[in-house]
Amino acid sequence: MTATEDLIASAEAHSAHNYHPLPVVVASAEGAWMTDVEGRRYLDMLAGYSALNFGHGNQRLIEAAKEQLGRVTLTSRAFHHDRFAEFCARLARLCGKEMVLPMNTGAEAVETAVKTARKWGYRVKGVPEGRARIVVAANNFHGRTTTIVSFSTDPEARADYGPYTPGFDIVPFGDLGALRDAVTEDTVAVLIEPIQGEAGVLVPPPGYLQGVRELTRERGVLFVADEIQSGLGRTGRTFACEHEDVVPDVYLLGKALGGGVVPVSAVVADAEVLGVFRPGEHGSTFGGNPLACAVALEVVAMLETGEFQQRATELGEHLHAELGLLAGSGKVVAVRGRGLWAGVDIDPSHGTGREISEKLMERGVLVKDTHGSTIRIAPPLVISKEDLDWGLDQLRSVLG
Ligand SMILES: *Cc1c(COP(=O)(O)O)cnc(C)c1O
């Protein structure tokens, strides 16, 4: 048995099989590259589902973490700590909002948004107690808690987890007419991803986000944008909503906010919305801890300059031009996305998404398939143009 086989067999024996990882065992990583236990190198074209926008072992983020590790890592919110105020103020400013509610994982940010919207609905909008409803989109991915899978349309994510949380209405993504029909006097929020990542990097039709903004404003409903995967530079802007000049009422952030170092998520909104919470009504032991704040503050500082957004725009144009050529040659069926983010539908005659991913792995490129014959490409934003081109060469070779 090789070291790889041994470690995979052991992992399978002692961990729940809720994932089906590619057969590679990573031992170290730097920038856009990972090295496995046998010393083989791989180009990371997934970047932890955008949690690694700034690359592996980013010097600034590691330094910020180390510095904080030597001072204080956890206080709980029972006490103040000296990194909290600046993190919240700078993140709020980056978002053009007034307040931040920090949590840890993306799912917790979504749960927090559901609670925020319902409480806002009862206290501010005046919805009768117990009747608040939230409109969501089909094929969404917002996380894995029991409430969140209650409004998933993916049978794999939902089956056997009932009874499900009520209060959600599901409409087709990108369909403004259906959204208009679904909004009632009891609707407190529309919760959508501005680009649906897990569904295959689905970009809504032009004007959709604008339409959602206008409709929610007219009807007195919160527009909650789940930018956990699409936000923080990935699409070439700080937020994917910016591509349509849209500002939602609530941003949900996660993944890249923790710089690939620690889990950090946040709900960001104005005081009219997040001001609904009183002490004791919501919380998290680890949310907003000093280590998380130190790393996330550095992430915010890196995004303030616009350099990563600019990089994602430039490299993204190149990526989409190259993928467009592949589509033109008939080797791929469709390409979608924005910035350094692409969903690529491969002709099923080349194999399933999983098979393509395995072939790419053999050539030293790591990607992740989504449904059917779709793979997604989302390398760290720090990837060099040469490495990106090399990765695309491997994709071309696999497709013959
Ligand atoms: C990953 C993701 C989540 C959930 O985040 P976790 O940290 O895995 O809980 C929610 N929404 C979107 C859009 C995501 O991509």
CSV table of C-alpha atoms and ligand atoms in Angstrom, one decimal:
chain,number,residue,atom,x,y,z
A,1,MET,CA,0.0,0.0,0.0
A,2,THR,CA,1.2,3.5,-0.8
A,3,ALA,CA,1.1,6.2,1.9
A,4,THR,CA,-1.9,7.7,-0.1
A,5,GLU,CA,-3.8,4.4,-0.2
A,6,ASP,CA,-3.1,3.8,3.5
A,7,LEU,CA,-4.3,7.2,4.6
A,8,ILE,CA,-7.5,7.1,2.5
A,9,ALA,CA,-8.3,3.6,3.8
A,10,SER,CA,-7.9,4.8,7.3
A,11,ALA,CA,-10.0,7.9,6.7
A,12,GLU,CA,-12.7,5.7,5.3
A,13,ALA,CA,-12.6,3.4,8.2
A,14,HIS,CA,-12.8,6.1,10.9
A,15,SER,CA,-14.9,9.0,9.4
A,16,ALA,CA,-18.4,9.3,8.3
A,17,HIS,CA,-18.8,9.0,4.5
A,18,ASN,CA,-20.5,12.3,4.0
A,19,TYR,CA,-18.0,13.3,1.3
A,20,HIS,CA,-16.4,11.5,-1.6
A,21,PRO,CA,-13.0,13.3,-2.0
A,22,LEU,CA,-10.7,12.8,-4.9
A,23,PRO,CA,-8.0,10.3,-4.1
A,24,VAL,CA,-5.3,12.8,-3.2
A,25,VAL,CA,-3.9,13.4,0.3
A,26,VAL,CA,-2.6,16.9,0.7
A,27,ALA,CA,0.3,17.5,3.0
A,28,SER,CA,1.2,21.2,2.4
A,29,ALA,CA,0.3,24.1,0.2
A,30,GLU,CA,1.4,27.5,-1.0
A,31,GLY,CA,-0.3,30.1,-3.2
A,32,ALA,CA,-2.2,28.1,-5.8
A,33,TRP,CA,-0.3,24.9,-5.4
A,34,MET,CA,-0.8,21.9,-3.1
A,35,THR,CA,1.7,19.1,-2.5
A,36,ASP,CA,0.5,15.6,-1.5
A,37,VAL,CA,2.1,13.0,0.9
A,38,GLU,CA,4.1,11.5,-2.0
A,39,GLY,CA,5.5,14.9,-3.0
A,40,ARG,CA,3.4,15.3,-6.1
A,41,ARG,CA,2.3,18.9,-6.9
A,42,TYR,CA,-1.2,20.0,-7.9
A,43,LEU,CA,-2.7,23.3,-9.1
A,44,ASP,CA,-5.7,24.1,-6.9
A,45,MET,CA,-8.5,25.2,-9.2
A,46,LEU,CA,-11.2,25.0,-6.5
A,47,ALA,CA,-9.7,27.2,-3.8
A,48,GLY,CA,-11.8,25.7,-1.0
A,49,TYR,CA,-15.0,26.8,-2.8
A,50,SER,CA,-13.6,30.3,-2.7
A,51,ALA,CA,-12.5,30.1,1.0
A,52,LEU,CA,-9.0,30.4,-0.4
A,53,ASN,CA,-9.4,33.5,-2.6
A,54,PHE,CA,-6.1,34.8,-1.3
A,55,GLY,CA,-4.2,31.5,-1.8
A,56,HIS,CA,-2.7,29.0,0.6
A,57,GLY,CA,-0.4,30.3,3.3
A,58,ASN,CA,-1.0,33.9,2.3
A,59,GLN,CA,1.9,35.8,4.0
A,60,ARG,CA,-0.2,38.7,5.2
A,61,LEU,CA,-2.9,36.5,6.6
A,62,ILE,CA,-0.5,34.1,8.3
A,63,GLU,CA,1.4,37.0,9.9
A,64,ALA,CA,-1.9,38.5,11.2
A,65,ALA,CA,-2.9,35.1,12.6
A,66,LYS,CA,0.5,34.5,14.2
A,67,GLU,CA,0.6,37.9,15.8
A,68,GLN,CA,-2.8,37.4,17.3
A,69,LEU,CA,-2.0,33.8,18.4
A,70,GLY,CA,0.7,35.3,20.6
A,71,ARG,CA,-1.7,37.8,22.3
A,72,VAL,CA,-5.3,36.4,22.8
A,73,THR,CA,-7.4,34.0,20.8
A,74,LEU,CA,-10.7,33.7,22.5
A,75,THR,CA,-12.6,35.8,25.0
A,76,SER,CA,-16.2,34.8,24.2
A,77,ARG,CA,-18.6,37.8,23.7
A,78,ALA,CA,-19.1,37.9,27.5
A,79,PHE,CA,-16.2,40.5,27.4
A,80,HIS,CA,-15.0,43.0,24.8
A,81,HIS,CA,-11.7,42.5,23.1
A,82,ASP,CA,-9.5,44.9,21.2
A,83,ARG,CA,-9.9,43.6,17.7
A,84,PHE,CA,-13.6,43.5,17.6
A,85,ALA,CA,-14.6,47.1,17.0
A,86,GLU,CA,-12.2,47.7,14.2
A,87,PHE,CA,-13.1,44.5,12.4
A,88,CYS,CA,-16.8,45.4,12.6
A,89,ALA,CA,-16.3,49.0,11.5
A,90,ARG,CA,-14.1,48.2,8.6
A,91,LEU,CA,-16.2,45.3,7.3
A,92,ALA,CA,-19.4,47.4,7.6
A,93,ARG,CA,-17.6,50.2,5.6
A,94,LEU,CA,-16.5,47.8,2.9
A,95,CYS,CA,-20.1,46.8,2.6
A,96,GLY,CA,-21.5,50.3,2.8
A,97,LYS,CA,-23.6,49.3,5.8
A,98,GLU,CA,-23.8,50.2,9.5
A,99,MET,CA,-23.6,47.0,11.4
A,100,VAL,CA,-22.0,43.5,11.5
A,101,LEU,CA,-23.1,40.4,13.3
A,102,PRO,CA,-20.2,38.0,13.2
A,103,MET,CA,-20.6,34.2,13.2
A,104,ASN,CA,-18.3,31.3,12.2
A,105,THR,CA,-19.6,29.3,9.3
A,106,GLY,CA,-21.7,30.2,6.3
A,107,ALA,CA,-24.6,28.2,7.4
A,108,GLU,CA,-24.7,30.1,10.7
A,109,ALA,CA,-24.8,33.4,8.8
A,110,VAL,CA,-27.7,32.1,6.8
A,111,GLU,CA,-29.5,30.9,9.9
A,112,THR,CA,-28.8,34.3,11.5
A,113,ALA,CA,-30.3,36.0,8.4
A,114,VAL,CA,-33.4,33.9,8.7
A,115,LYS,CA,-33.8,34.9,12.3
A,116,THR,CA,-33.0,38.6,11.5
A,117,ALA,CA,-35.6,38.7,8.7
A,118,ARG,CA,-38.3,37.1,10.8
A,119,LYS,CA,-37.6,39.3,13.8
A,120,TRP,CA,-37.5,42.4,11.5
A,121,GLY,CA,-40.8,41.2,10.0
A,122,TYR,CA,-42.6,41.0,13.3
A,123,ARG,CA,-41.0,44.1,15.0
A,124,VAL,CA,-40.6,46.5,12.1
A,125,LYS,CA,-42.8,45.4,9.2
A,126,GLY,CA,-45.7,44.4,11.5
A,127,VAL,CA,-46.3,40.8,10.2
A,128,PRO,CA,-48.6,38.9,12.5
A,129,GLU,CA,-46.8,36.6,14.9
A,130,GLY,CA,-45.8,33.2,13.5
A,131,ARG,CA,-46.7,34.1,9.8
A,132,ALA,CA,-43.4,35.4,8.4
A,133,ARG,CA,-42.4,33.8,5.1
A,134,ILE,CA,-39.1,33.9,3.1
A,135,VAL,CA,-38.9,33.5,-0.6
A,136,VAL,CA,-35.9,31.5,-1.9
A,137,ALA,CA,-34.8,30.2,-5.3
A,138,ALA,CA,-34.8,26.7,-6.6
A,139,ASN,CA,-31.4,24.9,-6.9
A,140,ASN,CA,-30.1,27.2,-4.1
A,141,PHE,CA,-27.2,26.2,-1.8
A,142,HIS,CA,-27.2,28.0,1.5
A,143,GLY,CA,-25.7,25.3,3.8
A,144,ARG,CA,-26.6,22.2,5.7
A,145,THR,CA,-28.6,22.9,8.8
A,146,THR,CA,-32.0,21.3,9.2
A,147,THR,CA,-33.7,24.7,8.6
A,148,ILE,CA,-31.6,25.4,5.5
A,149,VAL,CA,-32.1,22.0,3.9
A,150,SER,CA,-35.8,22.5,4.5
A,151,PHE,CA,-35.8,24.9,1.6
A,152,SER,CA,-33.3,23.1,-0.6
A,153,THR,CA,-34.6,21.5,-3.8
A,154,ASP,CA,-31.7,19.0,-3.9
A,155,PRO,CA,-33.0,15.5,-2.9
A,156,GLU,CA,-29.5,14.4,-1.7
A,157,ALA,CA,-29.3,17.4,0.7
A,158,ARG,CA,-32.8,16.9,2.0
A,159,ALA,CA,-33.8,13.3,2.2
A,160,ASP,CA,-34.4,11.8,5.6
A,161,TYR,CA,-33.9,15.1,7.5
A,162,GLY,CA,-37.5,16.0,8.1
A,163,PRO,CA,-39.6,17.2,9.7
A,164,TYR,CA,-38.7,20.3,7.8
A,165,THR,CA,-38.9,23.9,9.0
A,166,PRO,CA,-41.9,25.7,7.4
A,167,GLY,CA,-42.1,29.3,6.2
A,168,PHE,CA,-40.3,29.2,2.9
A,169,ASP,CA,-41.5,29.6,-0.7
A,170,ILE,CA,-39.4,28.4,-3.6
A,171,VAL,CA,-39.5,30.1,-7.0
A,172,PRO,CA,-37.4,29.4,-10.1
A,173,PHE,CA,-34.0,31.3,-10.1
A,174,GLY,CA,-34.0,34.2,-12.5
A,175,ASP,CA,-37.8,34.4,-12.9
A,176,LEU,CA,-39.0,37.8,-11.8
A,177,GLY,CA,-42.7,37.1,-12.6
A,178,ALA,CA,-42.6,34.0,-10.3
A,179,LEU,CA,-41.0,36.1,-7.6
A,180,ARG,CA,-43.6,38.8,-7.9
A,181,ASP,CA,-46.4,36.2,-7.5
A,182,ALA,CA,-44.7,34.6,-4.5
A,183,VAL,CA,-44.3,37.8,-2.4
A,184,THR,CA,-47.3,38.3,-0.1
A,185,GLU,CA,-48.0,40.7,2.9
A,186,ASP,CA,-46.3,38.0,5.1
A,187,THR,CA,-43.1,37.9,3.1
A,188,VAL,CA,-40.2,39.3,5.2
A,189,ALA,CA,-37.3,38.5,2.9
A,190,VAL,CA,-36.1,37.3,-0.5
A,191,LEU,CA,-33.0,35.2,0.0
A,192,ILE,CA,-30.9,34.4,-3.1
A,193,GLU,CA,-27.3,33.9,-4.2
A,194,PRO,CA,-26.6,36.5,-6.9
A,195,ILE,CA,-24.8,33.8,-8.8
A,196,GLN,CA,-25.7,30.2,-7.9
A,197,GLY,CA,-22.4,28.5,-7.2
A,198,GLU,CA,-23.2,24.9,-6.3
A,199,ALA,CA,-25.9,24.7,-8.9
A,200,GLY,CA,-23.1,25.1,-11.5
A,201,VAL,CA,-22.1,28.8,-11.4
A,202,LEU,CA,-25.5,30.0,-12.8
A,203,VAL,CA,-25.6,33.7,-13.6
A,204,PRO,CA,-29.1,35.1,-13.6
A,205,PRO,CA,-30.5,36.8,-16.7
A,206,PRO,CA,-29.5,40.5,-17.1
A,207,GLY,CA,-31.7,42.8,-15.0
A,208,TYR,CA,-32.8,40.1,-12.6
A,209,LEU,CA,-30.9,41.4,-9.5
A,210,GLN,CA,-32.2,44.9,-10.4
A,211,GLY,CA,-35.7,43.5,-10.6
A,212,VAL,CA,-35.3,41.8,-7.2
A,213,ARG,CA,-34.1,45.0,-5.7
A,214,GLU,CA,-37.0,47.1,-7.1
A,215,LEU,CA,-39.6,44.5,-6.2
A,216,THR,CA,-38.3,44.0,-2.6
A,217,ARG,CA,-38.2,47.8,-2.1
A,218,GLU,CA,-41.7,48.3,-3.4
A,219,ARG,CA,-43.1,45.5,-1.3
A,220,GLY,CA,-41.3,46.3,1.9
A,221,VAL,CA,-39.3,43.1,1.9
A,222,LEU,CA,-35.6,42.6,2.8
A,223,PHE,CA,-33.3,41.6,-0.1
A,224,VAL,CA,-30.8,39.2,1.5
A,225,ALA,CA,-27.9,38.4,-0.8
A,226,ASP,CA,-25.9,35.2,0.1
A,227,GLU,CA,-22.5,36.3,-1.1
A,228,ILE,CA,-20.7,33.6,0.9
A,229,GLN,CA,-19.2,32.1,-2.3
A,230,SER,CA,-19.7,34.9,-4.9
A,231,GLY,CA,-18.4,37.8,-2.7
A,232,LEU,CA,-15.1,39.1,-1.6
A,233,GLY,CA,-13.4,39.4,-5.0
A,234,ARG,CA,-14.2,36.2,-6.8
A,235,THR,CA,-16.3,37.8,-9.6
A,236,GLY,CA,-14.0,40.8,-10.1
A,237,ARG,CA,-16.0,43.0,-7.7
A,238,THR,CA,-16.2,43.0,-4.0
A,239,PHE,CA,-19.8,41.7,-4.3
A,240,ALA,CA,-21.4,39.9,-7.3
A,241,CYS,CA,-24.4,42.2,-6.8
A,242,GLU,CA,-22.2,45.1,-8.0
A,243,HIS,CA,-22.3,43.8,-11.6
A,244,GLU,CA,-25.9,45.0,-11.7
A,245,ASP,CA,-25.3,48.1,-9.5
A,246,VAL,CA,-27.5,46.5,-6.9
A,247,VAL,CA,-27.1,47.0,-3.1
A,248,PRO,CA,-29.1,44.4,-1.1
A,249,ASP,CA,-30.4,45.1,2.4
A,250,VAL,CA,-28.4,42.3,3.9
A,251,TYR,CA,-25.1,40.7,2.8
A,252,LEU,CA,-24.1,37.2,4.0
A,253,LEU,CA,-20.4,36.6,4.0
A,254,GLY,CA,-18.3,33.7,4.8
A,255,LYS,CA,-15.7,31.5,3.1
A,256,ALA,CA,-12.9,34.0,2.0
A,257,LEU,CA,-13.7,36.2,5.0
A,258,GLY,CA,-11.6,33.8,7.1
A,259,GLY,CA,-8.7,34.0,4.6
A,260,GLY,CA,-8.5,30.2,4.5
A,261,VAL,CA,-7.2,30.3,8.0
A,262,VAL,CA,-10.2,30.2,10.3
A,263,PRO,CA,-13.9,30.0,9.8
A,264,VAL,CA,-15.4,33.5,9.8
A,265,SER,CA,-18.9,34.5,8.6
A,266,ALA,CA,-21.0,37.6,9.0
A,267,VAL,CA,-24.3,39.2,8.4
A,268,VAL,CA,-23.9,42.8,7.4
A,269,ALA,CA,-26.8,45.3,7.2
A,270,ASP,CA,-28.0,48.7,8.5
A,271,ALA,CA,-29.1,49.4,12.0
A,272,GLU,CA,-32.8,49.4,11.0
A,273,VAL,CA,-32.3,45.7,10.3
A,274,LEU,CA,-29.6,44.3,12.6
A,275,GLY,CA,-30.8,46.6,15.4
A,276,VAL,CA,-33.6,44.2,16.1
A,277,PHE,CA,-31.4,42.1,18.3
A,278,ARG,CA,-31.3,42.6,22.1
A,279,PRO,CA,-28.8,40.9,24.5
A,280,GLY,CA,-29.5,37.2,24.8
A,281,GLU,CA,-31.6,36.8,21.7
A,282,HIS,CA,-28.9,35.4,19.4
A,283,GLY,CA,-25.2,34.5,19.7
A,284,SER,CA,-22.2,32.2,19.3
A,285,THR,CA,-19.3,31.2,21.6
A,286,PHE,CA,-16.7,31.6,18.8
A,287,GLY,CA,-18.4,34.3,16.7
A,288,GLY,CA,-16.2,37.4,16.5
A,289,ASN,CA,-13.3,35.9,18.4
A,290,PRO,CA,-10.0,37.8,18.5
A,291,LEU,CA,-8.2,35.4,16.1
A,292,ALA,CA,-11.1,35.5,13.6
A,293,CYS,CA,-11.3,39.3,13.8
A,294,ALA,CA,-7.5,39.6,13.3
A,295,VAL,CA,-7.5,37.5,10.2
A,296,ALA,CA,-10.8,38.8,8.7
A,297,LEU,CA,-9.6,42.4,9.3
A,298,GLU,CA,-6.6,41.7,7.2
A,299,VAL,CA,-8.9,40.2,4.5
A,300,VAL,CA,-10.9,43.4,4.6
A,301,ALA,CA,-7.8,45.5,4.3
A,302,MET,CA,-6.7,43.5,1.3
A,303,LEU,CA,-10.0,44.0,-0.4
A,304,GLU,CA,-10.1,47.8,0.4
A,305,THR,CA,-7.4,48.4,-2.2
A,306,GLY,CA,-9.3,46.7,-5.1
A,307,GLU,CA,-6.2,44.9,-6.3
A,308,PHE,CA,-7.7,41.4,-5.9
A,309,GLN,CA,-10.9,42.5,-7.6
A,310,GLN,CA,-8.8,43.9,-10.5
A,311,ARG,CA,-6.8,40.7,-10.7
A,312,ALA,CA,-10.0,38.6,-10.8
A,313,THR,CA,-11.4,40.8,-13.6
A,314,GLU,CA,-8.2,40.5,-15.7
A,315,LEU,CA,-7.5,36.8,-15.2
A,316,GLY,CA,-11.3,36.2,-15.5
A,317,GLU,CA,-11.5,37.8,-18.9
A,318,HIS,CA,-8.6,35.6,-20.0
A,319,LEU,CA,-10.2,32.4,-18.4
A,320,HIS,CA,-13.5,33.1,-20.1
A,321,ALA,CA,-11.9,33.8,-23.5
A,322,GLU,CA,-10.0,30.5,-23.4
A,323,LEU,CA,-13.1,28.6,-22.2
A,324,GLY,CA,-15.1,30.3,-24.9
A,325,LEU,CA,-12.7,28.9,-27.5
A,326,LEU,CA,-13.2,25.4,-26.0
A,327,ALA,CA,-16.9,25.9,-26.3
A,328,GLY,CA,-16.5,27.1,-29.9
A,329,SER,CA,-14.6,23.9,-30.7
A,330,GLY,CA,-17.5,21.8,-29.3
A,331,LYS,CA,-15.4,20.2,-26.6
A,332,VAL,CA,-17.5,21.7,-23.9
A,333,VAL,CA,-21.3,22.3,-24.1
A,334,ALA,CA,-21.6,25.5,-22.1
A,335,VAL,CA,-19.5,27.9,-20.0
A,336,ARG,CA,-21.0,30.3,-17.4
A,337,GLY,CA,-19.6,32.6,-14.8
A,338,ARG,CA,-18.0,35.9,-13.9
A,339,GLY,CA,-14.5,36.9,-13.0
A,340,LEU,CA,-12.2,34.0,-12.0
A,341,TRP,CA,-15.2,31.7,-11.6
A,342,ALA,CA,-16.6,29.3,-14.2
A,343,GLY,CA,-19.0,26.5,-14.5
A,344,VAL,CA,-18.1,24.3,-17.5
A,345,ASP,CA,-20.6,21.8,-18.9
A,346,ILE,CA,-18.5,19.0,-20.5
A,347,ASP,CA,-19.9,16.9,-23.3
A,348,PRO,CA,-21.1,13.8,-21.4
A,349,SER,CA,-19.3,11.6,-24.0
A,350,HIS,CA,-16.1,12.7,-22.2
A,351,GLY,CA,-17.3,11.2,-19.0
A,352,THR,CA,-19.0,12.5,-15.8
A,353,GLY,CA,-17.8,15.5,-14.0
A,354,ARG,CA,-16.2,13.1,-11.5
A,355,GLU,CA,-14.3,11.2,-14.2
A,356,ILE,CA,-13.1,14.5,-15.8
A,357,SER,CA,-11.9,15.6,-12.3
A,358,GLU,CA,-10.0,12.4,-11.8
A,359,LYS,CA,-8.3,12.7,-15.2
A,360,LEU,CA,-7.4,16.3,-14.4
A,361,MET,CA,-6.0,15.1,-11.0
A,362,GLU,CA,-3.7,12.6,-12.8
A,363,ARG,CA,-2.4,15.6,-14.8
A,364,GLY,CA,-1.8,17.7,-11.6
A,365,VAL,CA,-5.0,19.9,-11.6
A,366,LEU,CA,-7.6,19.7,-8.8
A,367,VAL,CA,-11.2,20.7,-9.6
A,368,LYS,CA,-14.5,19.7,-8.2
A,369,ASP,CA,-17.5,18.5,-10.2
A,370,THR,CA,-21.0,19.6,-9.5
A,371,HIS,CA,-24.1,17.9,-10.9
A,372,GLY,CA,-23.7,15.6,-13.9
A,373,SER,CA,-21.0,16.6,-16.3
A,374,THR,CA,-20.3,20.1,-14.9
A,375,ILE,CA,-17.0,21.1,-13.4
A,376,ARG,CA,-16.3,24.4,-11.8
A,377,ILE,CA,-13.1,26.4,-12.0
A,378,ALA,CA,-12.3,28.8,-9.2
A,379,PRO,CA,-8.5,29.1,-8.6
A,380,PRO,CA,-7.2,31.4,-5.9
A,381,LEU,CA,-7.2,35.0,-7.1
A,382,VAL,CA,-3.4,35.0,-6.6
A,383,ILE,CA,-2.8,32.4,-9.3
A,384,SER,CA,-0.3,33.5,-12.0
A,385,LYS,CA,-1.4,33.8,-15.6
A,386,GLU,CA,1.2,31.1,-16.5
A,387,ASP,CA,-0.2,28.7,-14.0
A,388,LEU,CA,-3.8,29.4,-15.1
A,389,ASP,CA,-2.8,28.7,-18.7
A,390,TRP,CA,-1.0,25.5,-17.7
A,391,GLY,CA,-4.2,24.4,-15.9
A,392,LEU,CA,-6.3,25.1,-19.0
A,393,ASP,CA,-3.8,23.2,-21.1
A,394,GLN,CA,-4.4,20.2,-18.9
A,395,LEU,CA,-8.2,20.6,-19.4
A,396,ARG,CA,-7.7,20.7,-23.2
A,397,SER,CA,-5.6,17.6,-23.1
A,398,VAL,CA,-8.2,15.7,-21.0
A,399,LEU,CA,-10.9,16.7,-23.5
A,400,GLY,CA,-8.7,15.4,-26.4
B,1,LIG,C1,-20.6,27.4,1.3
B,1,LIG,C2,-21.8,28.2,1.2
B,1,LIG,C3,-22.7,28.3,2.3
B,1,LIG,C4,-22.4,27.5,3.6
B,1,LIG,O1,-21.2,27.8,4.2
B,1,LIG,P1,-20.6,26.8,5.3
B,1,LIG,O2,-19.4,27.5,5.8
B,1,LIG,O3,-20.2,25.5,4.5
B,1,LIG,O4,-21.6,26.5,6.3
B,1,LIG,C5,-23.8,29.1,2.2
B,1,LIG,N1,-24.1,29.7,1.1
B,1,LIG,C6,-23.3,29.6,0.0
B,1,LIG,C7,-23.7,30.4,-1.2
B,1,LIG,C8,-22.2,28.9,0.0
B,1,LIG,O5,-21.4,28.8,-1.1
